[in-house]
Coordinates of C-alpha atoms and ligand atoms in Angstrom, one line a residue:
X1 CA 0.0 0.0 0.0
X2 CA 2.8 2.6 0.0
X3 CA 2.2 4.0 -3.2
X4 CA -2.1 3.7 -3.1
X5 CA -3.4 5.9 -5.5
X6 CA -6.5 6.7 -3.3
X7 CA -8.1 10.5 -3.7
X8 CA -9.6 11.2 -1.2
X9 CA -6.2 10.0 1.1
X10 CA -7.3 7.9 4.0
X11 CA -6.8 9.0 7.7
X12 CA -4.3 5.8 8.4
X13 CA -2.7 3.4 6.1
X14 CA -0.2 1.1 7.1
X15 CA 1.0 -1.1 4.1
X16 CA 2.1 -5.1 4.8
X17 CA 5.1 -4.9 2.0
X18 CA 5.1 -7.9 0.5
X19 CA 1.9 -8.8 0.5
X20 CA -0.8 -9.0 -2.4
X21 CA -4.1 -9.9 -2.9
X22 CA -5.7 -11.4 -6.2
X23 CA -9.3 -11.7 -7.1
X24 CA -10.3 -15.1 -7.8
X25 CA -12.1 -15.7 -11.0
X26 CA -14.4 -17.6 -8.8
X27 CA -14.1 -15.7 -5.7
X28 CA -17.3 -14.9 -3.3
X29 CA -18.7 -12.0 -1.5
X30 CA -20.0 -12.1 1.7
X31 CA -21.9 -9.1 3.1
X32 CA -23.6 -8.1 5.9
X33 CA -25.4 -5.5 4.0
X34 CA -27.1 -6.3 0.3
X35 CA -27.0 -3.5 -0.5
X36 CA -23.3 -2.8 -0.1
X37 CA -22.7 -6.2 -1.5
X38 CA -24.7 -5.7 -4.4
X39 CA -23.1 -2.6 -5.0
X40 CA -19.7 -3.9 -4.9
X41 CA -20.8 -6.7 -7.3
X42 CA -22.4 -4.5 -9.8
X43 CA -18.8 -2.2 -9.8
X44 CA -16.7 -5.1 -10.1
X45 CA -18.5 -7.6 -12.7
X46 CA -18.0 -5.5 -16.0
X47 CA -14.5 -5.1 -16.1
X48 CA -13.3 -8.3 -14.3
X49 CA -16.2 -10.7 -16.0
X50 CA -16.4 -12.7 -12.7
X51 CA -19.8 -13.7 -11.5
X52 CA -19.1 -12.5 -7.7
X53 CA -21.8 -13.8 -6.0
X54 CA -23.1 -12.1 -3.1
X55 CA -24.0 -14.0 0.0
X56 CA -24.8 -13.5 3.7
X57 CA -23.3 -16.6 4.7
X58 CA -19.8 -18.2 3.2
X59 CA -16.9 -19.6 4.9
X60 CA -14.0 -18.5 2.7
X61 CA -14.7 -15.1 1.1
X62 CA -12.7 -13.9 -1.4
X63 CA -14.3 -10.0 0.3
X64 CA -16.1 -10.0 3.1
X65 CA -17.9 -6.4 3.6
X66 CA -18.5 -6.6 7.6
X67 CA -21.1 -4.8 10.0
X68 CA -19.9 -4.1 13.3
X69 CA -20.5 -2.6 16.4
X70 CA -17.9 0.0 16.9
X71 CA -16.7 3.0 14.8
X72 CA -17.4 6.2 13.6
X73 CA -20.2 7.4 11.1
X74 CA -19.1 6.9 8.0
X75 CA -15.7 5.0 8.8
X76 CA -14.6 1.8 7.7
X77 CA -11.5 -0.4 8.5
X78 CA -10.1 -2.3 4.8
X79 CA -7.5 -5.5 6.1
X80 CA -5.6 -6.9 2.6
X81 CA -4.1 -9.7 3.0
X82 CA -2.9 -12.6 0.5
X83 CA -6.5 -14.4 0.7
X84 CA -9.0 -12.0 1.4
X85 CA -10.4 -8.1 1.7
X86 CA -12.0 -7.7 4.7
X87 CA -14.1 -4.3 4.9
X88 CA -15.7 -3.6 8.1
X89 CA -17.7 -0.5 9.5
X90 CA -20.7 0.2 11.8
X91 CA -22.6 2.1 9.2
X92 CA -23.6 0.8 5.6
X93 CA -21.8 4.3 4.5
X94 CA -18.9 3.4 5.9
X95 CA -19.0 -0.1 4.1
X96 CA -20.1 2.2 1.3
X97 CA -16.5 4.2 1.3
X98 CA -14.9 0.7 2.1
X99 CA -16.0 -0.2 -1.1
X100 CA -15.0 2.7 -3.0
X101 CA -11.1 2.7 -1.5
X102 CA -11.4 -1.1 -2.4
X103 CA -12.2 0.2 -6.0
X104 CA -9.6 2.1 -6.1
X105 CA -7.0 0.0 -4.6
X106 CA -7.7 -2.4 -7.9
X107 CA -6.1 -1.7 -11.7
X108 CA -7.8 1.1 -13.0
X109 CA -8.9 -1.2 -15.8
X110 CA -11.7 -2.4 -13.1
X111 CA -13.6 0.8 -14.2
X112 CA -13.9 0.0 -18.0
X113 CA -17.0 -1.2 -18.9
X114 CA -16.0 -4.3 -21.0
X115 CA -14.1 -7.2 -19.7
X116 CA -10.4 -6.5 -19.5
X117 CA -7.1 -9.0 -18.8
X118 CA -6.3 -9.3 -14.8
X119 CA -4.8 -9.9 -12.5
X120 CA -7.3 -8.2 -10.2
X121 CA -4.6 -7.5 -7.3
X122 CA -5.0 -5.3 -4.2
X123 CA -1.8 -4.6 -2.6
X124 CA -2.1 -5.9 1.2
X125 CA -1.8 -3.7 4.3
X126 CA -4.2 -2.0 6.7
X127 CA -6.3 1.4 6.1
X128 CA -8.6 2.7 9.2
X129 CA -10.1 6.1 7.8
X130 CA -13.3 8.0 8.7
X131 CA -14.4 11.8 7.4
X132 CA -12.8 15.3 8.6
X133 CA -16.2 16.8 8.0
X134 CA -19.9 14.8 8.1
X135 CA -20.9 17.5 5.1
X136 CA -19.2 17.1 1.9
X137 CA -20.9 18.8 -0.9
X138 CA -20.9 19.8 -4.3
X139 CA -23.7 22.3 -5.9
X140 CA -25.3 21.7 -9.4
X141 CA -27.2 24.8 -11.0
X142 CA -29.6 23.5 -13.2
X143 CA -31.7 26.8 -13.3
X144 CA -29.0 28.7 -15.7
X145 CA -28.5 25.8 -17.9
X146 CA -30.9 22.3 -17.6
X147 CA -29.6 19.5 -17.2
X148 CA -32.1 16.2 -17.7
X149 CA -31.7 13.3 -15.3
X150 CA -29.6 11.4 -16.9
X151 CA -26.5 14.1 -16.7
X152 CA -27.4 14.7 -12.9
X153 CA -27.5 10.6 -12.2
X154 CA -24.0 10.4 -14.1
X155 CA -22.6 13.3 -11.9
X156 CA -23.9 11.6 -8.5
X157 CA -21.9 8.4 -9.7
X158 CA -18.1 10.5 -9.5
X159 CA -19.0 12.3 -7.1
X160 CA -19.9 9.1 -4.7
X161 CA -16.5 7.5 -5.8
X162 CA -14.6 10.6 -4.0
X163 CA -16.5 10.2 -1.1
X164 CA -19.0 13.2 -1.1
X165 CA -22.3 13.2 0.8
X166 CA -24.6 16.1 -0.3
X167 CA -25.7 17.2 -3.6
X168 CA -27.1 20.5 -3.5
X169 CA -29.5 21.1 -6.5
X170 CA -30.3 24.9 -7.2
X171 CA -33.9 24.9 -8.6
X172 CA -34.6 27.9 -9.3
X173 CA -33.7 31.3 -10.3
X174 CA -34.4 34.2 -12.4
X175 CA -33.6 31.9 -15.9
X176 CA -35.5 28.7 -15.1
X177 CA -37.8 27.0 -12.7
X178 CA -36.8 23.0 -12.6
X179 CA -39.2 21.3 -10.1
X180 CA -42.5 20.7 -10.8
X181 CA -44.9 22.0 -8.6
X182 CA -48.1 20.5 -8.3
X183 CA -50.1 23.3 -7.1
X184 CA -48.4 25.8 -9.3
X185 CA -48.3 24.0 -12.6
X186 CA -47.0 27.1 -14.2
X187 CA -43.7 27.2 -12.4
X188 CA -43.0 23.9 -15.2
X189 CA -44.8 25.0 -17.9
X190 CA -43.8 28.5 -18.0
X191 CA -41.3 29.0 -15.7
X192 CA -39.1 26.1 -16.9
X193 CA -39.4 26.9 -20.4
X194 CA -36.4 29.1 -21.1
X195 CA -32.3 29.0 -19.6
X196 CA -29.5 31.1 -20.6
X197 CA -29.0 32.1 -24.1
X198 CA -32.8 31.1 -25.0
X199 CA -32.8 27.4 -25.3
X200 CA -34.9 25.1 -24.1
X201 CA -34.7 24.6 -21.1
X202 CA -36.8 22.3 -18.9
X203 CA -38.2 21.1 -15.6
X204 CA -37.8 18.0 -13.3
X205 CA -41.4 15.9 -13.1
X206 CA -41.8 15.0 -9.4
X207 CA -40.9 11.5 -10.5
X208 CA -37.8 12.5 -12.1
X209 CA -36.7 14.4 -8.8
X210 CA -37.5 11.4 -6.6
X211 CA -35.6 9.0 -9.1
X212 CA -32.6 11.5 -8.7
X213 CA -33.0 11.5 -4.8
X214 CA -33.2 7.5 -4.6
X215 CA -30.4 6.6 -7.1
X216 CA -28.2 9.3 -5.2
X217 CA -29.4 7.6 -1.5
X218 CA -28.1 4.1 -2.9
X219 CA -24.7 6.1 -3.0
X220 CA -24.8 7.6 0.8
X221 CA -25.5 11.1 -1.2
X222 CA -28.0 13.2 0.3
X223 CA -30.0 15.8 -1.8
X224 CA -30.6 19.4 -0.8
X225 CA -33.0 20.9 -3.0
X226 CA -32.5 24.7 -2.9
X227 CA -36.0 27.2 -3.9
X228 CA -33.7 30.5 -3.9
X229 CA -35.7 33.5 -2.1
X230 CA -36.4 36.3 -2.0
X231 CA -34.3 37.4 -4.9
X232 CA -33.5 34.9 -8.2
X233 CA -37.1 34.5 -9.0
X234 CA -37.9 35.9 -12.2
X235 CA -38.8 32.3 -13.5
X236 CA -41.5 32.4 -10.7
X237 CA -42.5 36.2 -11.0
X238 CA -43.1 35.2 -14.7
X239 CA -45.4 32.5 -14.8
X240 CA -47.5 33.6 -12.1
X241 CA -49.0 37.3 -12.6
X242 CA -50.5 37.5 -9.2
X243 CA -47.4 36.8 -7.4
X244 CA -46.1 40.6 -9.1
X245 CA -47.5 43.9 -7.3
X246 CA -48.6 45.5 -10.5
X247 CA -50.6 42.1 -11.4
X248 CA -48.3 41.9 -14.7
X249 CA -45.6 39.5 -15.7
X250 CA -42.4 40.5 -16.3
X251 CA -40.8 38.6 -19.9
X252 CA -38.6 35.3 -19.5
X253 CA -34.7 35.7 -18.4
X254 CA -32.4 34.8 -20.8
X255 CA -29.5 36.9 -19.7
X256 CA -26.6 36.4 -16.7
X257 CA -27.3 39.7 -14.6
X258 CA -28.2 38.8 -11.1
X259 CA -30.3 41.0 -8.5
X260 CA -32.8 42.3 -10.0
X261 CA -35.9 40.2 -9.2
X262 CA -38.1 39.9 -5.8
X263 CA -41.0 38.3 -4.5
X264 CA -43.2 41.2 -2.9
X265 CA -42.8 40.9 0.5
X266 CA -46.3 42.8 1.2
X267 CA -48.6 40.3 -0.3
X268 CA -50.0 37.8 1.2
X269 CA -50.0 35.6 -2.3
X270 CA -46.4 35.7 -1.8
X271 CA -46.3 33.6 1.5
X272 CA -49.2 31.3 -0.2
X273 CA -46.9 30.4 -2.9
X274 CA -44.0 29.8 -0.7
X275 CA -46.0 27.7 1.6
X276 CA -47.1 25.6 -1.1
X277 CA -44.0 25.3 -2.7
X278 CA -41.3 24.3 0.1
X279 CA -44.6 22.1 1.3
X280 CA -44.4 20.1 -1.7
X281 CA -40.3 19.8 -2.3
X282 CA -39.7 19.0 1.6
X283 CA -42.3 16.0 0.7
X284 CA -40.2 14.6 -1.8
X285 CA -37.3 15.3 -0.3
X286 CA -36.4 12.5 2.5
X287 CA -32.9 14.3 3.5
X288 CA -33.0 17.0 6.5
X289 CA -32.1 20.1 4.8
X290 CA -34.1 22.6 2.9
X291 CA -31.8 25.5 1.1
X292 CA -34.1 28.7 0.8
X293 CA -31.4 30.7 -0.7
X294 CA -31.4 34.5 0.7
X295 CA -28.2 35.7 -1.8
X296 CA -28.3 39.1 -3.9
X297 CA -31.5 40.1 -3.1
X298 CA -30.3 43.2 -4.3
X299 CA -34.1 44.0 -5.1
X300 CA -35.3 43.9 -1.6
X301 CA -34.7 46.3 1.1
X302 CA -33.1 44.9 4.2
X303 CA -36.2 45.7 6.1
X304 CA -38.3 44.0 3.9
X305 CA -36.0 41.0 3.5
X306 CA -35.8 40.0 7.1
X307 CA -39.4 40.3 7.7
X308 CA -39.3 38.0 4.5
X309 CA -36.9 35.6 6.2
X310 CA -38.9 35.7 10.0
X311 CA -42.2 34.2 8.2
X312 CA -40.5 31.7 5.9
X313 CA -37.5 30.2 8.0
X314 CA -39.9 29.3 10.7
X315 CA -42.0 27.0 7.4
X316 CA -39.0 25.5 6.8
X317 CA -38.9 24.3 10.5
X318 CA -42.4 23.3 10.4
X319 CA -41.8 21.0 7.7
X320 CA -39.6 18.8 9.7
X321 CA -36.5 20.5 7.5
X322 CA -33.1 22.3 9.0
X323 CA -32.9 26.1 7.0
X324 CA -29.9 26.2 4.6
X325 CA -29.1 29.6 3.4
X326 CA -26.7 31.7 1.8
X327 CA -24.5 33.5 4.0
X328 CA -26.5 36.3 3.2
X329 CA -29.1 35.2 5.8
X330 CA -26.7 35.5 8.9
X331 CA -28.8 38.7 10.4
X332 CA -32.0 37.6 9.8
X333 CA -33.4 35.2 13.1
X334 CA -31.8 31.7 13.5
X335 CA -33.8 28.7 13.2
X336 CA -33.0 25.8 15.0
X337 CA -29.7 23.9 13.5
X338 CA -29.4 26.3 10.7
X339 CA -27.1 25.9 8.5
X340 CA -25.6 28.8 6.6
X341 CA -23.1 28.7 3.0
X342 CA -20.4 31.0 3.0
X343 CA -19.4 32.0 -0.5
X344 CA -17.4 35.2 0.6
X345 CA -14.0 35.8 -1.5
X346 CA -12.5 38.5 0.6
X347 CA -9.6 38.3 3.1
X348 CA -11.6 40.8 5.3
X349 CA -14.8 39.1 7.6
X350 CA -17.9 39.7 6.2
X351 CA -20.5 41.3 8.0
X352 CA -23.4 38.6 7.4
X353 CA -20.8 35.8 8.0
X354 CA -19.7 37.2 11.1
X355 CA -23.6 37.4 12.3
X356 CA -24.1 34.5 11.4
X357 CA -21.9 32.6 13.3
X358 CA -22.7 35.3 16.5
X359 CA -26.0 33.4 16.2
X360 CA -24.7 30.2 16.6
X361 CA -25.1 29.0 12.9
X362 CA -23.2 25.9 11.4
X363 CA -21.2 27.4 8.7
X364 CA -21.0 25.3 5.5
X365 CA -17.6 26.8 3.5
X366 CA -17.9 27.7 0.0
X367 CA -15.1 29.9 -0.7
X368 CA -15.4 31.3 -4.0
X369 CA -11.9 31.7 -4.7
X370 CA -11.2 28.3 -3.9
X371 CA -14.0 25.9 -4.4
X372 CA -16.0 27.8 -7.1
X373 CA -16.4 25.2 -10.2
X374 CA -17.6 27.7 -12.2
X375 CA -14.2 29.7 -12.2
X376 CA -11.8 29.4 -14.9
X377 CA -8.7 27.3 -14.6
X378 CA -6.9 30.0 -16.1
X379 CA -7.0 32.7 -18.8
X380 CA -7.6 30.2 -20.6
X381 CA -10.1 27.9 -20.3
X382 CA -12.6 27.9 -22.9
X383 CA -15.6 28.5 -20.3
X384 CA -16.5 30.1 -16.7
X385 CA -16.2 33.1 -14.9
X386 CA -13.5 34.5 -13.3
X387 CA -15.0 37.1 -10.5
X388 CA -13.4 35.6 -7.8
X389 CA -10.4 34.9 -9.7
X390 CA -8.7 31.8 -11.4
X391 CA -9.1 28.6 -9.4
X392 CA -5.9 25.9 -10.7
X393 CA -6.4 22.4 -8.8
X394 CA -3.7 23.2 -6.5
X395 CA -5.7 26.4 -5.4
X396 CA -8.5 24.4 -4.7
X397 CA -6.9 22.0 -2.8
X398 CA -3.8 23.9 -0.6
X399 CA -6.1 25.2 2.3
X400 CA -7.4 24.2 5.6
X401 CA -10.9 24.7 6.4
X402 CA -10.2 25.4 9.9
X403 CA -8.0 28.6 9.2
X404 CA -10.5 30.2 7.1
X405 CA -12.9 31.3 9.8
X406 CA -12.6 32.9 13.2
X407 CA -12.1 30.2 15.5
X408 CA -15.4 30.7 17.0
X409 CA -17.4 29.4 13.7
X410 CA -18.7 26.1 13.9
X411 CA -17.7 24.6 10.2
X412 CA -20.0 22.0 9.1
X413 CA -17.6 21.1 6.0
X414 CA -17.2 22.2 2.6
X415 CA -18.9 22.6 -0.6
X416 CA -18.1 23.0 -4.0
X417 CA -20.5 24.9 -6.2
X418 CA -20.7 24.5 -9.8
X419 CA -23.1 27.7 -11.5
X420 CA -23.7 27.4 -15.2
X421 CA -24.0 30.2 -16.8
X422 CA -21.2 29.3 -19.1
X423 CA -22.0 25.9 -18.5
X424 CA -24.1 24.0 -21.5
X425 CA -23.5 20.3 -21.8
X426 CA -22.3 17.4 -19.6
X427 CA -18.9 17.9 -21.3
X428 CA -18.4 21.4 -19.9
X429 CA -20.0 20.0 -16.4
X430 CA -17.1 17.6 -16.5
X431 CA -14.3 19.8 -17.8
X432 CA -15.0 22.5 -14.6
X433 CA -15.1 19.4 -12.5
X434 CA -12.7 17.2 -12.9
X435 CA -9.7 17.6 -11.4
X436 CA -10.7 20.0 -8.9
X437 CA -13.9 18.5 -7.4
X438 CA -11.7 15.2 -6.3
X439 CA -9.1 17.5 -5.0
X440 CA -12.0 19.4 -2.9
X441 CA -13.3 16.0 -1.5
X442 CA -10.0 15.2 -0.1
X443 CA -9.9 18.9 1.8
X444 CA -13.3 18.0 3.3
X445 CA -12.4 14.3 4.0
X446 CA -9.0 13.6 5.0
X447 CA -7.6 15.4 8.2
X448 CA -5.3 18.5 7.3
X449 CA -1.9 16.4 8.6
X450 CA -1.9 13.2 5.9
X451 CA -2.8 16.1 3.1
X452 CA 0.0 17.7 0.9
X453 CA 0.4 18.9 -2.6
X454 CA 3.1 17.4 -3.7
X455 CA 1.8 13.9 -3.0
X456 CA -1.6 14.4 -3.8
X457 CA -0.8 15.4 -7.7
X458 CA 0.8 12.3 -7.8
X459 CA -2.1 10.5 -6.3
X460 CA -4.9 12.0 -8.3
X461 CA -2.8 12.1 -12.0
X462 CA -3.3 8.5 -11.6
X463 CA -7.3 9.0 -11.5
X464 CA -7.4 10.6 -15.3
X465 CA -7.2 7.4 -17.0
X466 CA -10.3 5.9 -15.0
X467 CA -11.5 9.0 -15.9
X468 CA -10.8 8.2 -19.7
X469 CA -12.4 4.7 -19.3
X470 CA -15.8 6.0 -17.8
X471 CA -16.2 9.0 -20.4
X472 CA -15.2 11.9 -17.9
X473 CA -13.4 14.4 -19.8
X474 CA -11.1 16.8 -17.4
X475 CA -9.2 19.7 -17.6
X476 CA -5.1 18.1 -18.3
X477 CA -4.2 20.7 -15.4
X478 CA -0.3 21.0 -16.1
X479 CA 0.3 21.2 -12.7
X480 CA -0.9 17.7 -12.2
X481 CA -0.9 15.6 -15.4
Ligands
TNX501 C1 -22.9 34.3 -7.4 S1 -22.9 32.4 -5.2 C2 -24.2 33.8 -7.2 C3 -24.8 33.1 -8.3 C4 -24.0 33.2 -9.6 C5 -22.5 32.9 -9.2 C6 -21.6 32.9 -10.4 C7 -24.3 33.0 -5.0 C8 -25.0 32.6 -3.8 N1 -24.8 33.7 -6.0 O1 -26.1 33.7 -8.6 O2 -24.4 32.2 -10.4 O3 -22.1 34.0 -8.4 O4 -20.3 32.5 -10.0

């Protein structure tokens, strides 16, 4: 195990030189958990062509995925040894990870999709390793652009293999409405019907949605669906007349200007429609947070937008959900557990951080000049922004999350958001991502002292050609590659 290849780098490893494991061509897995089993199975089958059955009961394993009673969370122990992998864990995440370092550990032809020549070896030694942070994110906007299900399935996939735990899907804003809504069917028809630049765009079907949130639970991901408010809703403002002051809808969005819409915070309609609204989405959605946005509402006096947040946050709460906001909603009144996103860029504290965390708010740490996906590499790259500057993968990856704050702020982990403006097909989704949202799962997974640049280029260089095999194109960052 001394020169693993794993992203994101494991708390402990100790490796038994010397010693190798190969997968038998009729080799058996024995699980404590089917669904881990299954999962492990389903990885392993294409590439190696082994039929792998799973069992709950064998007395020889070839890899034996093990429940038991100690542990943290999401850790897992993985013992390599000449005959046998044995994963074990107290939590089916952890045997969830356990599988994924086991993946990893293996050729990197295991992640074709056809069957490839062995030997399937594992090279033997010990790894105990459990998360830094229990909130590892990363942020798909799918209001600028749409992207169907498929694309978002196919991102949950990588971003499961590096470890992350929370998908946060922004569903709205001034270009795009992209959850249906039964008791607004507008917000889909109308609302969904345009994105940046004019296309198309589109809307998730509450089935579509729930597919997305059960495909991403069978990979220990958790969705947080985020209805941004008070600001960002043009889309809304636009298929619904009523919900405007004047009684008149303004035109479809096409453009990238932010700030300039709000919900009138005097109506009465207004709290109706976000009753309804956050009603239905916390109903489909089975994880515990519910992001109501709060950024830019440039549109909305501060008066108005914290009487906006006082009746809405306290919904949120009454729906059984945590509040997620934008740092932005630091001064209005704390809900239970809230969670607020810092996506500050300046060296100086900012004012609705800092009230945030006086309030006693978990801080969730979205730096834009480091974990922005939607800045450019450099000069450049062929799409993105650059308003927080040019993010390489080493500037994404050489920080510590505890220095960022004052050490009073409670850090709930880190997420990396991905806005699309520039953003138009899976292939730009991909080129953004890859390699910096791997080298962002290791900042918010492994513990600061087994992390360093030099050896984590090394490390993740070897992931491209997985990459390659699974139809991920990246960016050949020349720092890395
Ligand atoms: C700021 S980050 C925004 C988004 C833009 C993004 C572009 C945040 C809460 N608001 O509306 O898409 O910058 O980088």
């Amino acid at each position: 195990m001394n020169d693993i290849t794993v992203v994101p780098v494991p708390a402990r490893v100790e490796p038994a030189p010397g010693v190798t494991f190969v997968l038998p061509a009729d080799g058996v897995i024995r699980s404590d958990s089917a669904s881990a089993g299954a999962f492990l199975a389903g990885a392993l089958r294409p590439a190696t062509g082994f039929a792998l059955p799973v069992v709950a009961d064998h007395p020889a394993p070839a890899i034996e995925l093990r429940l038991v009673a100690s542990g943290a969370d999401e850790g897992y122990e993985l013992d390599v040894d000449a005959g046998s992998v044995v994963v074990r864990a107290r939590t089916t995440a952890g045997l969830f990870y356990g599988v994924q370092t086991l993946l990893q550990l293996l050729p990197s032809s295991v992640d074709a999709a056809t069957v490839q020549d062995g030997p399937w070896t594992v090279p033997g030694g010990r790894i105990r390793d459990e998360p830094r942070f229990a909130y590892r994110g990363a942020m798909l906007d799918v209001s600028r652009h749409f992207f169907g299900p498929e694309v978002v399935l196919r991102f949950v996939d990588e971003l499961s293999r590096y470890k992350i735990n929370f998908l946060h899907l922004h569903l709205s804003d001034d270009q795009g409405w992209r959850i249906a809504i039964e008791s607004w069917p507008e917000l889909a028809r109308s609302g969904g019907a345009t994105q940046v630049g004019g296309g198309a765009g589109g809307c998730f079907s509450q089935a579509e949605y729930a597919r997305i949130v059960a495909h991403a639970a069978e990979r220990h991901v958790t969705i947080v669906p985020e209805i941004d408010l008070p600001g960002h809703t043009n889309a809304a403002l636009h298929a619904y007349p009523q919900l405007n002051a004047d009684g008149t809808a303004p035109p479809a969005y096409t453009g990238v200007d932010v700030g300039f819409s709000t919900l009138t915070v005097g109506r009465e309609a207004t709290y109706t429609f976000v009753q309804d609204v956050l009603r239905e989405v916390a109903a489909l959605t089975p994880g515990p947070y519910l992001h109501i946005g709060g950024d830019e509402a440039q549109s909305t006096s501060t008066e108005d937008y914290l009487a906006f947040m006082d009746r809405v946050q306290p919904m949120v709460t009454a729906l059984g959900k945590t509040v997620v906001g934008w740092h932005q909603i630091g001064p209005a009144r704390r809900e239970p557990g809230r969670i607020a996103q810092y996506w500050g860029h300046k060296p100086e504290p900012d004012e609705d951080l800092l009230a945030a965390i006086a309030q006693g708010d978990r801080i969730l740490l979205s730096p834009a000049d480091r974990v922005y996906l939607d800045m450019k590499y450099t000069v450049d790259t062929p799409i993105g922004l650059d308003w927080a500057g040019h993010i390489t993968t080493r500037t994404a990856y050489d920080w510590d999350p505890a220095a960022l704050l004052p050490g009073d702020a409670d850090v709930a982990g880190v997420e990396a958001p991905l806005w699309t403006e520039t953003v138009a097909t899976a292939a730009d989704i991909h080129l953004l991502t890859f390699p910096r949202l791997p080298a962002i799962a290791e900042v918010a997974w492994s513990p600061q002292a087994a992390r360093d640049w030099a050896a984590f280029r090394v490390r993740l260089a070897a992931h491209g050609p997985r990459w390659t095999l699974r139809g991920v194109g990246f960016h050949p960052d020349p720092e890395v590659f």
